[in-house]
Short mmCIF file of C-alpha atoms in Angstrom, two decimals:
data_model
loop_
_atom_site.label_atom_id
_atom_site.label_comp_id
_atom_site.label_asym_id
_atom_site.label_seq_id
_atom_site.Cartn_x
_atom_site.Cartn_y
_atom_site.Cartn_z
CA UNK A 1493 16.03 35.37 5.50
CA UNK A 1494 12.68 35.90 7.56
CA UNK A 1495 9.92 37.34 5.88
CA UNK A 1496 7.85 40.12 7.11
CA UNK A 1497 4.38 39.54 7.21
CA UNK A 1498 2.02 42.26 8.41
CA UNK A 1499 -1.55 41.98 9.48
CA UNK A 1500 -3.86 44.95 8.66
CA UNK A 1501 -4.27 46.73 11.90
CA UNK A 1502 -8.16 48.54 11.50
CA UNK A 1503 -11.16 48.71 13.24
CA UNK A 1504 -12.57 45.05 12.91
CA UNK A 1505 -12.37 42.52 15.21
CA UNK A 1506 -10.86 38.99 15.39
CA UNK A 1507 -7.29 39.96 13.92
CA UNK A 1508 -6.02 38.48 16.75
CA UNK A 1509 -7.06 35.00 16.19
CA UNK A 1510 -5.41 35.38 12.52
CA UNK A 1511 -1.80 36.14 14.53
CA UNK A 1512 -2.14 33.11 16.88
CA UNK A 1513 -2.60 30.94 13.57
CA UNK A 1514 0.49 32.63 11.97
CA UNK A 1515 2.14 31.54 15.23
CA UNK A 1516 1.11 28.28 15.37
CA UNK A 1517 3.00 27.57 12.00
CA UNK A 1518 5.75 29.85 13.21
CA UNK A 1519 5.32 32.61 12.05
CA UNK A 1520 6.15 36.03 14.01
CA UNK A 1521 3.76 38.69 12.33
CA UNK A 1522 3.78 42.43 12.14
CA UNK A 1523 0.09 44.10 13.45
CA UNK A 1524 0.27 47.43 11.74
CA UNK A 1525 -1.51 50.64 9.97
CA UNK A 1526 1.60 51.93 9.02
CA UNK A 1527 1.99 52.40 5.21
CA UNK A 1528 5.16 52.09 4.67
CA UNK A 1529 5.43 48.89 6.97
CA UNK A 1530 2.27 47.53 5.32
CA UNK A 1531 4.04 48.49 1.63
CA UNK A 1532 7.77 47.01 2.46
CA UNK A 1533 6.38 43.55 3.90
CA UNK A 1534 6.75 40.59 2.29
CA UNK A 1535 3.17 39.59 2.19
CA UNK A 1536 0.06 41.66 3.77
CA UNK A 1537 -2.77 39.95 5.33
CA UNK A 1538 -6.46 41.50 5.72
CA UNK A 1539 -8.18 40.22 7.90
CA UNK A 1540 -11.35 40.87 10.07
CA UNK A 1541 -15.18 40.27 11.54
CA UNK A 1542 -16.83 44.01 11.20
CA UNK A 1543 -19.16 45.77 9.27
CA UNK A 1544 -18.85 46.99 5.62
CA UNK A 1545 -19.83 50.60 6.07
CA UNK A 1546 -17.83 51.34 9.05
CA UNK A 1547 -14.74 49.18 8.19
CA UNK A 1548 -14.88 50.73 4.96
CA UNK A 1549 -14.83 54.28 6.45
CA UNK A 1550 -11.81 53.84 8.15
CA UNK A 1551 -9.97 52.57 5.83
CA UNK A 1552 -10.67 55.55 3.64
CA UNK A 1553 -10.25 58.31 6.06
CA UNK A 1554 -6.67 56.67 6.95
CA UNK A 1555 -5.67 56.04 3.21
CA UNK A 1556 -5.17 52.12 3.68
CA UNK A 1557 -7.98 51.60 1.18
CA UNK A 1558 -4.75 53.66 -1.55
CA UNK A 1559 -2.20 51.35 0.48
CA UNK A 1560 -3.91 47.81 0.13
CA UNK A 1561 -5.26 48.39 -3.43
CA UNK A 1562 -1.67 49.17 -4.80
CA UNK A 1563 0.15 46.88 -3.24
CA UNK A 1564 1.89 44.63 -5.20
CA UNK A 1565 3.45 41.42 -3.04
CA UNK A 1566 0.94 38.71 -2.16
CA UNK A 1567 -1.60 40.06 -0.19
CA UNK A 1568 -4.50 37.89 1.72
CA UNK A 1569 -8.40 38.96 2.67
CA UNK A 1570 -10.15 36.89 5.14
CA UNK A 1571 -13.92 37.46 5.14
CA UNK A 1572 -14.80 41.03 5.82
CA UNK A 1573 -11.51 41.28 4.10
CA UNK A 1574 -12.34 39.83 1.22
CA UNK A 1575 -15.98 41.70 1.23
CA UNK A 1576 -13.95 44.90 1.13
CA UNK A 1577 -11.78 43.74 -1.73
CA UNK A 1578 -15.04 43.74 -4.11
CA UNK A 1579 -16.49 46.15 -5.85
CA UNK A 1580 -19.44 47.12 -4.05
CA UNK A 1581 -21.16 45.73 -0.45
CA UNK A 1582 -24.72 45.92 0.04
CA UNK A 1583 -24.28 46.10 3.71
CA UNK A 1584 -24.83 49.70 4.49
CA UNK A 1585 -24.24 50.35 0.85
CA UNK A 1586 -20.81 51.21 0.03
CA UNK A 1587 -18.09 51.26 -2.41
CA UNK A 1588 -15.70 49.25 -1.90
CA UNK A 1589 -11.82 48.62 -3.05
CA UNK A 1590 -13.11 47.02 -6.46
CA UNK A 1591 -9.86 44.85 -6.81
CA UNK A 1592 -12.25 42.18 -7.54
CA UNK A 1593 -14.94 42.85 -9.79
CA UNK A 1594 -18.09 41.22 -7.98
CA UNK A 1595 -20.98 42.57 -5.78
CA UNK A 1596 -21.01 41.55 -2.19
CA UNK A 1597 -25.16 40.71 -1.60
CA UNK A 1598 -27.06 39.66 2.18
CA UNK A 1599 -28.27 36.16 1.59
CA UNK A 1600 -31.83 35.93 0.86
CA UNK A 1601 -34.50 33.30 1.67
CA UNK A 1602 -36.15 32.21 -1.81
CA UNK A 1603 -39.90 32.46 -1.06
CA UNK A 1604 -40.94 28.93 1.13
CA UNK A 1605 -37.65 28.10 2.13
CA UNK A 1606 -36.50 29.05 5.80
CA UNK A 1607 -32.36 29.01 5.69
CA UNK A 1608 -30.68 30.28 8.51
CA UNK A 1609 -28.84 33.38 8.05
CA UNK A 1610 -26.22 33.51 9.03
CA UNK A 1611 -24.32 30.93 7.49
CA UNK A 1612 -22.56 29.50 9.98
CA UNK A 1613 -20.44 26.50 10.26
CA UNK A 1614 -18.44 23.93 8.21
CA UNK A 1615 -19.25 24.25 4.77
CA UNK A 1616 -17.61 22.17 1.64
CA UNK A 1617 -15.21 24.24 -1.47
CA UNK A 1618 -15.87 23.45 -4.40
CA UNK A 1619 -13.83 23.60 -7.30
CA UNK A 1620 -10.77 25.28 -5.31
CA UNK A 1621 -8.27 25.96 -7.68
CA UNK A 1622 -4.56 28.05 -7.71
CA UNK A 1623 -1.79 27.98 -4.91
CA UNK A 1624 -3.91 28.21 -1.77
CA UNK A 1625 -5.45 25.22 -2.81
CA UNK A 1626 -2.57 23.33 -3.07
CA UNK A 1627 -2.77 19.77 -1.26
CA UNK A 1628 -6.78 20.54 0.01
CA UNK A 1629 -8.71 17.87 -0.73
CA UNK A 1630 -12.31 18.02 -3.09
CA UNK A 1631 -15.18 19.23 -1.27
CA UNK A 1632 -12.79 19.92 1.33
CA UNK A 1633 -14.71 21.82 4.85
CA UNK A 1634 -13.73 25.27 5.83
CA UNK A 1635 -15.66 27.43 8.73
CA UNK A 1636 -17.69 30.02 7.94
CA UNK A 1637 -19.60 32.68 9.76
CA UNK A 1638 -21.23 35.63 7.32
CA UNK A 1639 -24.58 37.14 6.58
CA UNK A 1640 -23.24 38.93 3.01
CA UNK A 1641 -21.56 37.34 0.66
CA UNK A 1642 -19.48 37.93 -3.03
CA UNK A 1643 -20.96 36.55 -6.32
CA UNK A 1644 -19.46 34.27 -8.20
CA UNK A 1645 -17.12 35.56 -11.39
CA UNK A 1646 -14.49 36.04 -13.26
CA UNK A 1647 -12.07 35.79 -10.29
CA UNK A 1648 -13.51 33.48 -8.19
CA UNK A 1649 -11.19 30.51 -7.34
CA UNK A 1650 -13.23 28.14 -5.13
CA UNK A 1651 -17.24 28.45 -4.48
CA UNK A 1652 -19.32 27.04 -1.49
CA UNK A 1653 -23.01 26.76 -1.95
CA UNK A 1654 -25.46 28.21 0.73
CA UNK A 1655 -29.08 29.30 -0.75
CA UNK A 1656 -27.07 29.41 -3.95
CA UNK A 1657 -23.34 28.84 -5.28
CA UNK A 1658 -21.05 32.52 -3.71
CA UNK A 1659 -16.98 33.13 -3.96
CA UNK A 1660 -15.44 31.11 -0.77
CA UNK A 1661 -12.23 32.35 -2.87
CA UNK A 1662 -11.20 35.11 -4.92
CA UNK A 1663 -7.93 35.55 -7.02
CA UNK A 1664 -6.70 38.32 -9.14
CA UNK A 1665 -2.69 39.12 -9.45
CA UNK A 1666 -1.33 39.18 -6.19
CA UNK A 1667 -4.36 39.21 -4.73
CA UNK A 1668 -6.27 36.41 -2.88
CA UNK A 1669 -8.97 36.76 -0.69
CA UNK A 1670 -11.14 33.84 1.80
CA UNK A 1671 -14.64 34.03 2.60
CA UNK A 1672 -14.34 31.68 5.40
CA UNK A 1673 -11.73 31.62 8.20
CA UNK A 1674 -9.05 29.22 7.49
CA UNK A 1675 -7.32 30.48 11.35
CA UNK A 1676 -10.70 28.00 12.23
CA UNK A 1677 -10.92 25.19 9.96
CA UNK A 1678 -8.68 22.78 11.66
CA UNK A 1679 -5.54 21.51 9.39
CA UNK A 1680 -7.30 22.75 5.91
CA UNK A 1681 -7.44 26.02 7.21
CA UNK A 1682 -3.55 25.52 8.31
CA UNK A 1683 -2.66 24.03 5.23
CA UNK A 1684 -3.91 27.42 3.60
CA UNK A 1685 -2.78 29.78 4.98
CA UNK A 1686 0.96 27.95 5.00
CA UNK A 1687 -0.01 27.58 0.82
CA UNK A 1688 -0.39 31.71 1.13
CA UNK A 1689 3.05 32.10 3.30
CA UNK A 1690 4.80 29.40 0.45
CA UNK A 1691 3.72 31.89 -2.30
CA UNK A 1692 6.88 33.40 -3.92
CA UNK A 1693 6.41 36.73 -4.10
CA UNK B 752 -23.81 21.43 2.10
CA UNK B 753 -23.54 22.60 5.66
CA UNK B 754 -22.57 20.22 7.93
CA UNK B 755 -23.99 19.36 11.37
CA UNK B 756 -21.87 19.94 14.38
CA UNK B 757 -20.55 18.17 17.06
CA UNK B 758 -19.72 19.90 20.26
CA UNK B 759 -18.00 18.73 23.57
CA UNK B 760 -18.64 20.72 26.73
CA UNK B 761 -15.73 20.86 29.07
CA UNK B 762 -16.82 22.16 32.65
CA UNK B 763 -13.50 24.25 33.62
CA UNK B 764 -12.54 25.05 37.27
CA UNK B 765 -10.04 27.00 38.34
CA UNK B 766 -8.73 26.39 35.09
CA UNK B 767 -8.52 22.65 35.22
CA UNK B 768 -11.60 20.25 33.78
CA UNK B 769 -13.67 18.58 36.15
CA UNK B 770 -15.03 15.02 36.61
CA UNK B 771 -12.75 12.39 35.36
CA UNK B 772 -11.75 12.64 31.77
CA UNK B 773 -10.34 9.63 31.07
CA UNK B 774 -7.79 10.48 27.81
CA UNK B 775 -5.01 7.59 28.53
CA UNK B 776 -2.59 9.23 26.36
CA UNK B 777 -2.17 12.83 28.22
CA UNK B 778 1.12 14.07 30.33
CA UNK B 779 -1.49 16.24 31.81
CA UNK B 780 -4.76 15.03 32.11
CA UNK B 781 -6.52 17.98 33.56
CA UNK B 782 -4.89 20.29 31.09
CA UNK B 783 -8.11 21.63 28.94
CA UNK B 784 -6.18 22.78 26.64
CA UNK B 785 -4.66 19.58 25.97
CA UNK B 786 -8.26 18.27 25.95
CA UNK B 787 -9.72 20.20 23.60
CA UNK B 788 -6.76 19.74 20.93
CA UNK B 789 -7.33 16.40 21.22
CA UNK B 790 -11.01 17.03 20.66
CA UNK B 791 -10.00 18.91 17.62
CA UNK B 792 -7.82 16.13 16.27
CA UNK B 793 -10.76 13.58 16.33
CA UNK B 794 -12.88 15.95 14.53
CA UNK B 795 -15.03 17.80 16.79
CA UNK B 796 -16.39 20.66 15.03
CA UNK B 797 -16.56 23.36 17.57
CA UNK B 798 -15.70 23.29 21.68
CA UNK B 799 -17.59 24.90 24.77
CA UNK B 800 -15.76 25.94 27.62
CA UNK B 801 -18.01 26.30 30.82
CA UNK B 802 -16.51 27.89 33.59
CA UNK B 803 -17.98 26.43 36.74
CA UNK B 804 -15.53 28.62 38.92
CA UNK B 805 -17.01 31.17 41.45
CA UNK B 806 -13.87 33.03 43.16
CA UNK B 807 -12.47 36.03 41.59
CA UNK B 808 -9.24 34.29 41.30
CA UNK B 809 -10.80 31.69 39.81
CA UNK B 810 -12.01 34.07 37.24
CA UNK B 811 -8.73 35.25 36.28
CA UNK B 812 -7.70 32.29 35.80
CA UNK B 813 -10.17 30.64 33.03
CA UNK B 814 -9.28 34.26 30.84
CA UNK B 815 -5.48 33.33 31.18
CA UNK B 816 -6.92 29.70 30.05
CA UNK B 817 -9.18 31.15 27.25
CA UNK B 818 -6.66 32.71 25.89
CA UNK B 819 -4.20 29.80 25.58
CA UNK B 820 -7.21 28.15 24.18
CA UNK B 821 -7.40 30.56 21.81
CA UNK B 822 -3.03 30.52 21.04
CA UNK B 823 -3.67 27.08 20.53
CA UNK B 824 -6.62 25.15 19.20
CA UNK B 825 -7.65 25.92 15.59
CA UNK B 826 -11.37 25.20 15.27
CA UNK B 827 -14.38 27.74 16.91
CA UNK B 828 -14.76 27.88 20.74
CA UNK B 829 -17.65 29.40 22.84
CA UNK B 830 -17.11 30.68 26.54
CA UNK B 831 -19.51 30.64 29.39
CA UNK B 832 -20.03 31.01 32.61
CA UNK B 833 -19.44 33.51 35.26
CA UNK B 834 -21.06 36.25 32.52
CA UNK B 835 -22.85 39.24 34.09
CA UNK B 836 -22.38 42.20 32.13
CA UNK B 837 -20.94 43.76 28.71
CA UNK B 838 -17.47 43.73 30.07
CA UNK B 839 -17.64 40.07 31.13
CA UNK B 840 -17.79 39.35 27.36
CA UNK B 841 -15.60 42.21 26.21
CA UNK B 842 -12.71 40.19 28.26
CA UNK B 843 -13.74 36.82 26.86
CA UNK B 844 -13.46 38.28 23.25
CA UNK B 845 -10.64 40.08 24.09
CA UNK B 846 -8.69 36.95 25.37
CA UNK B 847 -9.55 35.20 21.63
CA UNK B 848 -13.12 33.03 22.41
CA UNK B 849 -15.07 33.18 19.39
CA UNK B 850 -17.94 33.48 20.62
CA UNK B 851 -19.98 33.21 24.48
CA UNK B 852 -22.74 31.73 26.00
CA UNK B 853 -24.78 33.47 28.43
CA UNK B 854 -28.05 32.14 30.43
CA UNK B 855 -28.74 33.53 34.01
CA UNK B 856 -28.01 36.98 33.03
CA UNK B 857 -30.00 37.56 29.99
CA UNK B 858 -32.88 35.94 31.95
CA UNK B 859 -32.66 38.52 34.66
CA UNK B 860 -31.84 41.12 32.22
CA UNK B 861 -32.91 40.68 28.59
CA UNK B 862 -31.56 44.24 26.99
CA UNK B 863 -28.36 42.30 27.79
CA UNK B 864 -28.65 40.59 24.54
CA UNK B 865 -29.39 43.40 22.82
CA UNK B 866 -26.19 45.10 23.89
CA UNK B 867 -24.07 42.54 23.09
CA UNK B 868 -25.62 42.05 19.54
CA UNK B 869 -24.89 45.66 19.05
CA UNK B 870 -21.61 46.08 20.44
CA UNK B 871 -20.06 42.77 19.08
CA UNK B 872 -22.67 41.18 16.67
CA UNK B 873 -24.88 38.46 16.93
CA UNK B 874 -22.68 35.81 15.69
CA UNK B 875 -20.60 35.92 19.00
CA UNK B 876 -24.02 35.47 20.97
CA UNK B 877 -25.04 31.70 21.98
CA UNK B 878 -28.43 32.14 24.31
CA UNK B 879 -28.57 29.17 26.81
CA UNK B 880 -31.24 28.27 27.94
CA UNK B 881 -32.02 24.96 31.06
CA UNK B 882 -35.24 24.03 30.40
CA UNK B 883 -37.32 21.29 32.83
CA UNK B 884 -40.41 19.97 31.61
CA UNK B 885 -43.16 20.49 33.66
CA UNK B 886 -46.37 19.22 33.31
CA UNK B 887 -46.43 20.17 29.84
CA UNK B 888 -44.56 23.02 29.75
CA UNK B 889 -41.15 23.47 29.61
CA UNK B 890 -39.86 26.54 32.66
CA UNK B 891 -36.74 27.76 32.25
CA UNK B 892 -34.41 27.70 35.14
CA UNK B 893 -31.60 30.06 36.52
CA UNK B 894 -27.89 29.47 37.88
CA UNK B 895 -27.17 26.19 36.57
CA UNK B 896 -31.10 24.66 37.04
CA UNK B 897 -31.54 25.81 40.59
CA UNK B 898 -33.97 28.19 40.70
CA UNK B 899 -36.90 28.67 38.38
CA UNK B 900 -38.33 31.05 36.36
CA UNK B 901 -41.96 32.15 34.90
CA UNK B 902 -40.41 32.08 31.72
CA UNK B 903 -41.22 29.48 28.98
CA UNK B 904 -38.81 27.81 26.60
CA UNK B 905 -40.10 28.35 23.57
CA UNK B 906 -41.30 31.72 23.68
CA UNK B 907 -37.79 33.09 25.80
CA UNK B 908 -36.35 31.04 22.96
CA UNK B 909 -37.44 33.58 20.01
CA UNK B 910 -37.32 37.03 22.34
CA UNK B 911 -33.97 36.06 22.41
CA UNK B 912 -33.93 35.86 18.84
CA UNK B 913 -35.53 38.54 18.11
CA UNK B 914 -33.23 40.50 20.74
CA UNK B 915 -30.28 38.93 18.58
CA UNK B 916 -28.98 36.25 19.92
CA UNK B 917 -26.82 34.10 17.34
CA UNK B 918 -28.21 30.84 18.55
CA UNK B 919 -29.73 28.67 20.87
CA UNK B 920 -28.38 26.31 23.25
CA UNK B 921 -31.35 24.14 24.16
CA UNK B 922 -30.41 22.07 27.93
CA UNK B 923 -33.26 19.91 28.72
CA UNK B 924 -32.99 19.44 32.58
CA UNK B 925 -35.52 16.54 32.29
CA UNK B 926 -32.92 14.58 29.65
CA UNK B 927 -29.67 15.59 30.59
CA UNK B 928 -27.70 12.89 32.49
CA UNK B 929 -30.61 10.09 31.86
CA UNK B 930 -28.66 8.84 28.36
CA UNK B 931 -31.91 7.89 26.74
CA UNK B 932 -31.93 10.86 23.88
CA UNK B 933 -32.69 14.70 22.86
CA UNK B 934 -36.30 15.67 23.26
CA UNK B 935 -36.73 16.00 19.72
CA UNK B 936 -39.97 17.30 19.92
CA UNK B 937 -39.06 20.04 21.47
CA UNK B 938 -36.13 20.69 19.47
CA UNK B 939 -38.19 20.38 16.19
CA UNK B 940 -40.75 23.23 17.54
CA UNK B 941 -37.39 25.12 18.31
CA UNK B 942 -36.36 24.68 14.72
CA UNK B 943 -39.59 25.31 13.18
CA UNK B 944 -40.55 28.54 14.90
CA UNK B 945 -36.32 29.74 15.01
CA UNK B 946 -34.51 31.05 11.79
CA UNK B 947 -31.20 30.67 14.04
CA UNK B 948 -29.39 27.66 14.96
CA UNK B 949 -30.05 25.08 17.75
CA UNK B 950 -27.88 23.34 19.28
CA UNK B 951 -29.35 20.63 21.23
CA UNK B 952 -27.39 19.34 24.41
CA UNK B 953 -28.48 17.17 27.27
CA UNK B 954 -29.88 13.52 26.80
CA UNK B 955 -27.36 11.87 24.56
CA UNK B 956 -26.26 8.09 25.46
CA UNK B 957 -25.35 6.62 22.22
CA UNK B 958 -24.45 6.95 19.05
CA UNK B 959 -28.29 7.05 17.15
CA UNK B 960 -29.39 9.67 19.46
CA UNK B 961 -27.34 12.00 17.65
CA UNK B 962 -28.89 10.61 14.45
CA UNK B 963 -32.78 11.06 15.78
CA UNK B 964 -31.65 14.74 17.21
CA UNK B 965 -30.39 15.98 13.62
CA UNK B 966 -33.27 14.18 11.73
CA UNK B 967 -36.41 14.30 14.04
CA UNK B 968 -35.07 17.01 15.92
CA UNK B 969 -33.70 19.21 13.17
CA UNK B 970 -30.77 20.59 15.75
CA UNK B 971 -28.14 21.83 13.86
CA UNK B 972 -25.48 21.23 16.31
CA UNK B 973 -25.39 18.22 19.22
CA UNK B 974 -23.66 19.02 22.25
CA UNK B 975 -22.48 16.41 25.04
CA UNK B 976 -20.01 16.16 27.99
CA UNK B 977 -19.32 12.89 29.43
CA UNK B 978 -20.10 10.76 26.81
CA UNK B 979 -17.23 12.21 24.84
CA UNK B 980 -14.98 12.45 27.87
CA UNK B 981 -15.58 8.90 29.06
CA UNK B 982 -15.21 7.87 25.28
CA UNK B 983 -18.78 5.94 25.39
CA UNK B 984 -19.09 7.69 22.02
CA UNK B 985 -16.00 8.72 20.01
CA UNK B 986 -16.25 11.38 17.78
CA UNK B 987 -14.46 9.98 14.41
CA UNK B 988 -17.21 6.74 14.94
CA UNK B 989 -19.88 8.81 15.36
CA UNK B 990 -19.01 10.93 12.42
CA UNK B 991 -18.63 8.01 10.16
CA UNK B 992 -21.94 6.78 11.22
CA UNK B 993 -24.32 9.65 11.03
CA UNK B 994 -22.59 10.09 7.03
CA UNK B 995 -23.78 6.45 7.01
CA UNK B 996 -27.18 7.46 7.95
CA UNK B 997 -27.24 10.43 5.18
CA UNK B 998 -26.35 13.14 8.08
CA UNK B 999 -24.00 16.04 6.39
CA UNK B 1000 -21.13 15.96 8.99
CA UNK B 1001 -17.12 17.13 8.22
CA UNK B 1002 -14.45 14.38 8.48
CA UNK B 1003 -11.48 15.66 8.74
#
């Protein structure tokens, strides 16, 4: 039998790009807001390019923050996704969904040095461990485009170093969650996201 | 560690490339998106689409092309070309580019970039810029290097910044087409006075220049056309060499 996977429908941008990917390893996905679609799929996916505050502020006022936090099949962040997963963002200052436990911070020049923010581009994972990671090779390169990122902890599953070591992946439960956009990064990024669709729920 | 890119421009018209790309292996040679898959396979690490078009229906068609481009190719793509206003790049987006790159426009009309940061972020914002060097000073040009401007590279280069462009596309006029290297010099100042990327295009002819742009000319991205397309340079080689040479690049 098919699955049902449903994309997040919200108010960031770039979903699309997530659904061509899904396509491209044939899968037919469901773009909804609807809770009980979102709650009877087979796996969710959260995606999204946006801004903390405001992404985070629809989500509340239309109860998906309730929907996504309690679901309880595989579900699957991709950057601002992820960013809204955590606990808090310092972009604009707001509570997030806490389903991980770690801070989401703007990267920061240490005084003398003159990084580009933001980090954009391919960028190695390191230490990538658990079922996305399945078949990706060490210091594998992913694309990434962000200004803010999550903190390394507890649930962190892969880290990427820019200005200092930050969660490329986060894993807790049925939840996993992708700093950079694997619907980019060529046949690692494929080779992800089919890891995420192999996941038995 | 972040790598260094490698880009190849494809000029698109009426949703076909132009000038003889010479990929032996292709049912449909023209085909860009064909083109830039292949691109993708030998490890390119972003593609630029430049839409060289100028009929409306022409214009129609390079969206319908974006956004097979978009169905179909799995690494980052910019757009440009043909870009006037807000809704020019609203439709690009729309149709799945990642991000566009704009140069006559926000010349004539700098709050331009400021609009687009704020309605779509600067990440999606690449400010090009065709630069000639003229007796010491580089003057930017308009519509494709035809007609100049009183505008200076390096300082357009940071209002642009500061306005919030994502990066810099850097065409030297003077280099581009002569095969004997980046200006590197100029591309250094760029880097040291910029705290967003620069990607260098027009002057590469071999292999080392790419080396000399990301070393002397601290680009973060190198950008050619022909030399890709008439496989003087192939991408998996080059990669392999600039890791030789120290260079962080992804090989895939």
């Amino acid at each position: 039998m098919r699955e049902h996977i449903a994309i997040v429908r919200y108010n960031a941008g770039n979903i699309f790009s997530v659904d061509y990917a899904l396509k491209r390893l044939g899968i037919q996905a469901e773009i909804t807001g609807d809770h009980n679609r979102l709650r009877n799929a087979d796996k969710v996916i959260f995606p999204g390019v946006g801004e903390a505050g405001t992404t985070m502020a629809y989500l509340r006022e239309h109860g998906l923050d309730q929907v996504i936090g309690s679901l309880t099949q595989p579900v699957l962040g991709i950057c601002v996704g992820l960013q809204l997963m955590c606990r808090h963002s310092e972009e604009s200052d707001v509570d997030c969904m806490g389903i991980f436990d770690e801070q989401v911070l703007r990267f920061q020049n240490p005084a003398g040095e003159r990084f580009k923010i933001p980090h954009m581009g391919w960028n190695t994972l390191h230490g990538a461990s658990g079922p996305l990671f399945s078949g990706i090779a060490k210091d594998a390169y992913v694309y990434f485009v962000h200004s803010y990122y999550a903190t390394t902890g507890a649930h962190t599953c892969a880290t990427t170093t820019y200005i200092r070591p930050f969660s490329a992946a986060l894993c807790r439960d049925n939840f996993h969650a992708l700093q950079f956009h694997p619907e980019k990064s060529g046949t690692v990024g494929a080779r992800i996201l089919q890891n995420f669709l192999d996941i038995k729920p | 560690m972040l790598a260094k890119r490698i880009i190849p421009c494809l000029d698109i018209k009426d949703g076909t490339t132009v000038k003889g790309v010479n990929f032996v292996n292709f049912r449909q040679a023209g085909d860009p998106v064909e083109l830039g898959a292949e691109y993708s396979r030998q490890g390119a690490d972003e593609l630029v689409f430049l839409d060289i078009t100028a009929s409306h229906e022409g214009r129609k068609t390079f969206v319908e092309l974006v956004k097979r481009v978009a169905e179909n190719i799995d690494i980052p793509f910019t757009v440009g070309g043909g870009i006037y206003e807000l809704r020019d790049v609203d439709t690009l987006l729309a149709a799945g580019a990642d991000k566009v790159s704009v140069n006559s426009a926000i010349l004539r009309n700098p709050a331009l970039i400021d609009e687009i940061a704020r309605n779509f972020g600067s990440q999606v914002l690449v400010a090009a810029i065709d630069a000639h060097l003229e007796q010491g000073k580089w003057v930017c040009y308009l519509n494709g290097g035809r007609i100049p401007t009183d505008r200076e590279l390096f300082s357009w280069a940071k209002e642009a910044e500061n306005r919030g462009a994502g990066e810099i596309l850097f065409t030297s006029m003077t280099h581009d087409g002569v095969k004997e290297g980046f200006p590197n010099d100029a591309l250094a100042t760029l880097a040291d006075n910029l705290n967003i990327p620069v990607i260098a295009s027009g002057g590469a002819g071999k292999m080392e220049h790419f080396k000399d742009v990301f070393t002397l000319g601290k680009a973060d991205a190198g950008l050619a056309a022909s030399i890709f397309h008439f496989k003087e340079v192939l991408i998996p080689e080059l990669k392999v060499y600039l890791a030789s040479e120290g260079i962080p690049v992804r090989i895939s």
